[in-house]
Short mmCIF file of N, CA and C in Angstrom, two decimals:
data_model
loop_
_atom_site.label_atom_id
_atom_site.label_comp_id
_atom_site.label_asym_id
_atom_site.label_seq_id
_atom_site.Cartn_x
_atom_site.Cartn_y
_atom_site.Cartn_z
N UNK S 5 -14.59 7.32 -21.43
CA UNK S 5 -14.74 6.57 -20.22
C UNK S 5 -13.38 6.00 -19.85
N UNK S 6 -13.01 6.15 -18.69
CA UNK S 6 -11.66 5.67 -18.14
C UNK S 6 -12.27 4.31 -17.34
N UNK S 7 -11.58 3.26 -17.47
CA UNK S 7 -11.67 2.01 -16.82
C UNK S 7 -10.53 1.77 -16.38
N UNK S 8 -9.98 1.39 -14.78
CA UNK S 8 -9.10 1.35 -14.01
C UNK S 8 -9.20 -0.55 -13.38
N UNK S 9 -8.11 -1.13 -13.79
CA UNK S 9 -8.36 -2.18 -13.32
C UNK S 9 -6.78 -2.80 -12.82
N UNK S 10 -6.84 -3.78 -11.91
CA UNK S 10 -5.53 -4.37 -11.28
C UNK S 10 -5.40 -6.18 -11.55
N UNK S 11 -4.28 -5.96 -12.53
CA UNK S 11 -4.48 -7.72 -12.47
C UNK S 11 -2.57 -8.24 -12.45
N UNK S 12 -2.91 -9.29 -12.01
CA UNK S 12 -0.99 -9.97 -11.96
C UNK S 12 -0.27 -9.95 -13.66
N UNK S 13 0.85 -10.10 -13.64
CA UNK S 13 1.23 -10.10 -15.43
C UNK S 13 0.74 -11.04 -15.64
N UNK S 14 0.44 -11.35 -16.95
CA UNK S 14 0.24 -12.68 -17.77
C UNK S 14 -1.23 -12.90 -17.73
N UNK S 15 -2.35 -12.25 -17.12
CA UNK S 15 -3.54 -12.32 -16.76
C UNK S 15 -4.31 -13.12 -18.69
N UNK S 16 -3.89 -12.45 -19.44
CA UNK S 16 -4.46 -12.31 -20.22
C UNK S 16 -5.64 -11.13 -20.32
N UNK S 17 -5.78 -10.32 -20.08
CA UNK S 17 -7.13 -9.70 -19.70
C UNK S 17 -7.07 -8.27 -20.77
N UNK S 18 -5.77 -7.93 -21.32
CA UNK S 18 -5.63 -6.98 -21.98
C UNK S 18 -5.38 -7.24 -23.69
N UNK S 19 -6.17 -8.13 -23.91
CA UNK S 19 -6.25 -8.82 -25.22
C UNK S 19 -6.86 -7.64 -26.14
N UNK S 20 -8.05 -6.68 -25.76
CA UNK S 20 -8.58 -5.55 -26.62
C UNK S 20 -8.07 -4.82 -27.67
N UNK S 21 -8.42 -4.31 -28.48
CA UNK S 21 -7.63 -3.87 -29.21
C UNK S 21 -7.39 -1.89 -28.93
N UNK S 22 -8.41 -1.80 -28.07
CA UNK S 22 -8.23 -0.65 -27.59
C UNK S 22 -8.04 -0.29 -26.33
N UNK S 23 -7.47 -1.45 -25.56
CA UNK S 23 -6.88 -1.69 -24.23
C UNK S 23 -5.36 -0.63 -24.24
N UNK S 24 -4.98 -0.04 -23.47
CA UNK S 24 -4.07 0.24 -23.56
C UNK S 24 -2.88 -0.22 -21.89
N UNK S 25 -2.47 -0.71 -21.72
CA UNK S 25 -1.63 -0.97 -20.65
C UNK S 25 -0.82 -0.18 -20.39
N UNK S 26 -1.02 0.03 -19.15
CA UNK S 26 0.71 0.74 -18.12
C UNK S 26 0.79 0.18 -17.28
N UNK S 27 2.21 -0.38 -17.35
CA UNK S 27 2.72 -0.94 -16.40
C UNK S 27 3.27 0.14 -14.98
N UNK S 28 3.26 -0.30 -14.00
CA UNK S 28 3.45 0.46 -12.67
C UNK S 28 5.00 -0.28 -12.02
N UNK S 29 5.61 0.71 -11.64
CA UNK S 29 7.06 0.02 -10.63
C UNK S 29 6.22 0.25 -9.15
N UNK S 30 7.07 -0.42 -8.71
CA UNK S 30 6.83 -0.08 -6.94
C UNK S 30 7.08 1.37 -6.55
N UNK S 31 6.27 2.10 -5.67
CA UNK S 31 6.44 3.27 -5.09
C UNK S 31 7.79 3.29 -4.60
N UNK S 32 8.83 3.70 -4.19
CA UNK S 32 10.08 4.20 -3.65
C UNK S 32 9.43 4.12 -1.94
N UNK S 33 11.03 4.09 -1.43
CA UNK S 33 10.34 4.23 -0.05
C UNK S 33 10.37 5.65 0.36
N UNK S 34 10.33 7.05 -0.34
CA UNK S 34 10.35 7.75 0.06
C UNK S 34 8.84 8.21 -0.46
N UNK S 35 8.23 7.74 -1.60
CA UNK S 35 6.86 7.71 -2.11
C UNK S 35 6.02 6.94 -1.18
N UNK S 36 6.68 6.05 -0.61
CA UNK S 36 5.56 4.82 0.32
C UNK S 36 5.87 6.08 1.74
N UNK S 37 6.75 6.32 1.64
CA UNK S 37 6.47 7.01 3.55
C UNK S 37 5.33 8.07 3.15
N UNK S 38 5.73 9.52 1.92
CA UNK S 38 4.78 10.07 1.74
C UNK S 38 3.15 9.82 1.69
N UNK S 39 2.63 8.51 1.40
CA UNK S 39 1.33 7.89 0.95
C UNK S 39 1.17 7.67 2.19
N UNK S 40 1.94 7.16 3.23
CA UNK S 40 1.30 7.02 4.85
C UNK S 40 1.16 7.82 5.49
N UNK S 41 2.05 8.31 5.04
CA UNK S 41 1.76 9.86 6.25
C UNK S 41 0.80 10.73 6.20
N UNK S 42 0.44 10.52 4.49
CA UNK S 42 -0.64 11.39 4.14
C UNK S 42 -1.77 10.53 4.63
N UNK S 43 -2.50 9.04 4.41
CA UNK S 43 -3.34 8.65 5.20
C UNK S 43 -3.50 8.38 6.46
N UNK S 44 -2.22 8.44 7.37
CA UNK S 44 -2.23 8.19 8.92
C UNK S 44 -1.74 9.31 9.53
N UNK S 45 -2.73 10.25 9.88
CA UNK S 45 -1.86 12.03 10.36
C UNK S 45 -1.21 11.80 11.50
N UNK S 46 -0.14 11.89 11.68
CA UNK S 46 1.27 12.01 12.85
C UNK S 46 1.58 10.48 12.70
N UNK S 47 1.98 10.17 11.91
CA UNK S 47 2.31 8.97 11.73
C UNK S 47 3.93 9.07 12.06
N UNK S 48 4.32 7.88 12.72
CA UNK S 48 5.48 7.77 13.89
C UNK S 48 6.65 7.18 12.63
N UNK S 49 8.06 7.90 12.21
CA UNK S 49 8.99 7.82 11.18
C UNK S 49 9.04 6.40 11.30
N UNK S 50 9.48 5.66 12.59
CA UNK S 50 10.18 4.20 12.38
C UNK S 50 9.08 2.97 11.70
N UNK S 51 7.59 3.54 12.28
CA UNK S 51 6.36 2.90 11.64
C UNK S 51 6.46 3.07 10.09
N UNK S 52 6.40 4.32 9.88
CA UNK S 52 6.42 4.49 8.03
C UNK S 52 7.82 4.07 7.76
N UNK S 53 8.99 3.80 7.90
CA UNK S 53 9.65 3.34 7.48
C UNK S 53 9.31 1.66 7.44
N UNK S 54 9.23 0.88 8.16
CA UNK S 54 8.61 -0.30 8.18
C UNK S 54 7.38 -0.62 7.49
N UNK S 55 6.55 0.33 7.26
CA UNK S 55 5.71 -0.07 6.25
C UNK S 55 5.86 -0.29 5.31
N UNK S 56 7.11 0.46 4.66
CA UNK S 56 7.11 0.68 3.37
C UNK S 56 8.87 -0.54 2.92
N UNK S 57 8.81 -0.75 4.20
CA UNK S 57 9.69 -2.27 3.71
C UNK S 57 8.85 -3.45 3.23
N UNK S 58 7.62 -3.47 4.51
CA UNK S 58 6.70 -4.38 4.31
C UNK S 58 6.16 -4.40 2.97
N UNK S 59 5.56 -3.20 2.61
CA UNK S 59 5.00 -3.16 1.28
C UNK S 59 5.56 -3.72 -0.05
N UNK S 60 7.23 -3.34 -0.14
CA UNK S 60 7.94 -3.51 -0.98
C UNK S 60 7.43 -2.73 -2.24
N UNK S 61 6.91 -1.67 -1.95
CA UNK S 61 6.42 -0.53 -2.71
C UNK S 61 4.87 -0.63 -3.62
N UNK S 62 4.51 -1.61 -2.99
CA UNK S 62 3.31 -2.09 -3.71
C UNK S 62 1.81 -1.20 -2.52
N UNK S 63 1.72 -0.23 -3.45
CA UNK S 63 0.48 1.10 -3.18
C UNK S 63 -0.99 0.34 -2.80
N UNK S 64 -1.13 -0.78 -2.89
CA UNK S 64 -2.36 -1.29 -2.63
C UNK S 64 -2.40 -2.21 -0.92
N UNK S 65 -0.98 -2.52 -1.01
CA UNK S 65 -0.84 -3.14 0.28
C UNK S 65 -0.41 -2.12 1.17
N UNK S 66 0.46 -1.01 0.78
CA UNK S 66 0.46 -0.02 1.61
C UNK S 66 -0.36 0.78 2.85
N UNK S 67 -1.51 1.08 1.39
CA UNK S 67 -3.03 1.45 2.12
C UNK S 67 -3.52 0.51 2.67
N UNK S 68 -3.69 -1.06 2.48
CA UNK S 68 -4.37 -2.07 3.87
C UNK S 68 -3.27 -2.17 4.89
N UNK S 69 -1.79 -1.82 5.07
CA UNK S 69 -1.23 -1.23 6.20
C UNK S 69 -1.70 -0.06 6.35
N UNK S 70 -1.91 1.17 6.00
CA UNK S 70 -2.23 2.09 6.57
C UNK S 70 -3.70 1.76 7.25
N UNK S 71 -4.69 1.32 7.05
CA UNK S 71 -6.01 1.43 7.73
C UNK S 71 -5.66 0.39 8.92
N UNK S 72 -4.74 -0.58 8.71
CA UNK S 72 -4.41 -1.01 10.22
C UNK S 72 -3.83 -0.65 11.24
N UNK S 73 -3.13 0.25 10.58
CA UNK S 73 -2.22 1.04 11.14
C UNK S 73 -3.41 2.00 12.20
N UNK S 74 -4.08 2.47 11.45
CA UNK S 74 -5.61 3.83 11.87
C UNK S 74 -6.14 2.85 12.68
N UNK S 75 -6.46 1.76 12.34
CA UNK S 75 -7.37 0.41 13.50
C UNK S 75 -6.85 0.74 14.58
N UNK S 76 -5.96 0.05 14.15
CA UNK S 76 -4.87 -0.20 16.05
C UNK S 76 -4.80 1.39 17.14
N UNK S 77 -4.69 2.23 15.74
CA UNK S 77 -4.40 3.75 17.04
C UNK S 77 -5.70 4.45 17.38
N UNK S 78 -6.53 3.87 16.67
CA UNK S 78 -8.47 4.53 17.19
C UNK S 78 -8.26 3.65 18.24
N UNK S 79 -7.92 2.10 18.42
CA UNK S 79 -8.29 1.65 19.64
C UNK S 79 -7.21 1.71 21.22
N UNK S 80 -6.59 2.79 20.97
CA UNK S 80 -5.75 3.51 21.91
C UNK S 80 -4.43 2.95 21.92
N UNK S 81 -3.83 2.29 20.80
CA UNK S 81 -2.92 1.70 21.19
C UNK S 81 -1.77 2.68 20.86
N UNK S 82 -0.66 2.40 20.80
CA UNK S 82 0.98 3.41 20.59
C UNK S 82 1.05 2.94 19.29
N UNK S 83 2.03 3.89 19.04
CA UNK S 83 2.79 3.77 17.21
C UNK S 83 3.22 2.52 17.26
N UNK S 84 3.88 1.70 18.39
CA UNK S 84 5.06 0.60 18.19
C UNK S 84 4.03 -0.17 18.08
N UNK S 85 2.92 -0.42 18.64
CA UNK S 85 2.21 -1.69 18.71
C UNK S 85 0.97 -1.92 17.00
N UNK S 86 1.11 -0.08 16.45
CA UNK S 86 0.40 -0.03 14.87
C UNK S 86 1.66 -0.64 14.20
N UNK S 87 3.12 -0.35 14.52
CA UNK S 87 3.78 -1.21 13.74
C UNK S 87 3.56 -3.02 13.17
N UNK S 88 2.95 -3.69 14.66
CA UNK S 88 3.30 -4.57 14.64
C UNK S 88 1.79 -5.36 14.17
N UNK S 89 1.02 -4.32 13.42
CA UNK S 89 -0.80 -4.79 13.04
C UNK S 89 -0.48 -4.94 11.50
N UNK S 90 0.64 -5.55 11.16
CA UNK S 90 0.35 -5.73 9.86
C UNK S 90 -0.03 -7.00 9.41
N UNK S 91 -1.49 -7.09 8.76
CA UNK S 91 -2.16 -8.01 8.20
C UNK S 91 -1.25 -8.94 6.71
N UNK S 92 -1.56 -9.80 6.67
CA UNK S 92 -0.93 -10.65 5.82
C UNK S 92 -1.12 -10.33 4.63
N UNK S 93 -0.23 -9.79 3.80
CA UNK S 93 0.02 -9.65 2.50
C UNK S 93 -0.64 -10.86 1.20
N UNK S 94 -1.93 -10.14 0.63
CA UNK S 94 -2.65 -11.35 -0.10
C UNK S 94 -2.54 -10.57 -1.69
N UNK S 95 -1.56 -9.79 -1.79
CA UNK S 95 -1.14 -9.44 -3.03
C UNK S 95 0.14 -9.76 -3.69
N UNK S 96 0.48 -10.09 -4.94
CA UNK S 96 2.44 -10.02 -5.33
C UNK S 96 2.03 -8.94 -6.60
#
């Protein structure tokens, strides 16, 4: 059984003795443009570049920019204005 879980350092939560931890770096910004582009099809370069500043390579905030990103352009808006739908960062 694989168990997948996300917690801040120091959680304590990996006390088990058959816990095994991996630690994760931040995606690159050439890994964060790839991950948007792949969830937002024709996704506009200067947008994925800005996302993936915003993100600061962190893959979980990425993807809640990308679905805002998808929000804003289902409701007819332009790339510049999905740039500017980014929701407040409630992760470090």
């Amino acid at each position: 059984m694989l168990v997948v879980g996300v917690h801040r350092d120091g959680a304590g939560l990996c006390t088990h003795r058959a816990a095994e931890v991996v630690g994760l770096g931040p995606l690159s910004p050439s890994e964060s443009a790839l991950l948007l582009s792949t969830a937002v099809d024709g996704a506009d370069t200067a947008v994925v570049r800005r996302a993936a500043e915003l993100s600061g390579g962190n893959p979980l905030y990425l993807r809640t920019l990308a679905r805002a990103a998808a929000d804003t352009l289902r409701s007819g808006a332009a790339w510049e204005d999905a740039a500017g739908a980014a929701p407040a960062c409630g992760i470090s």
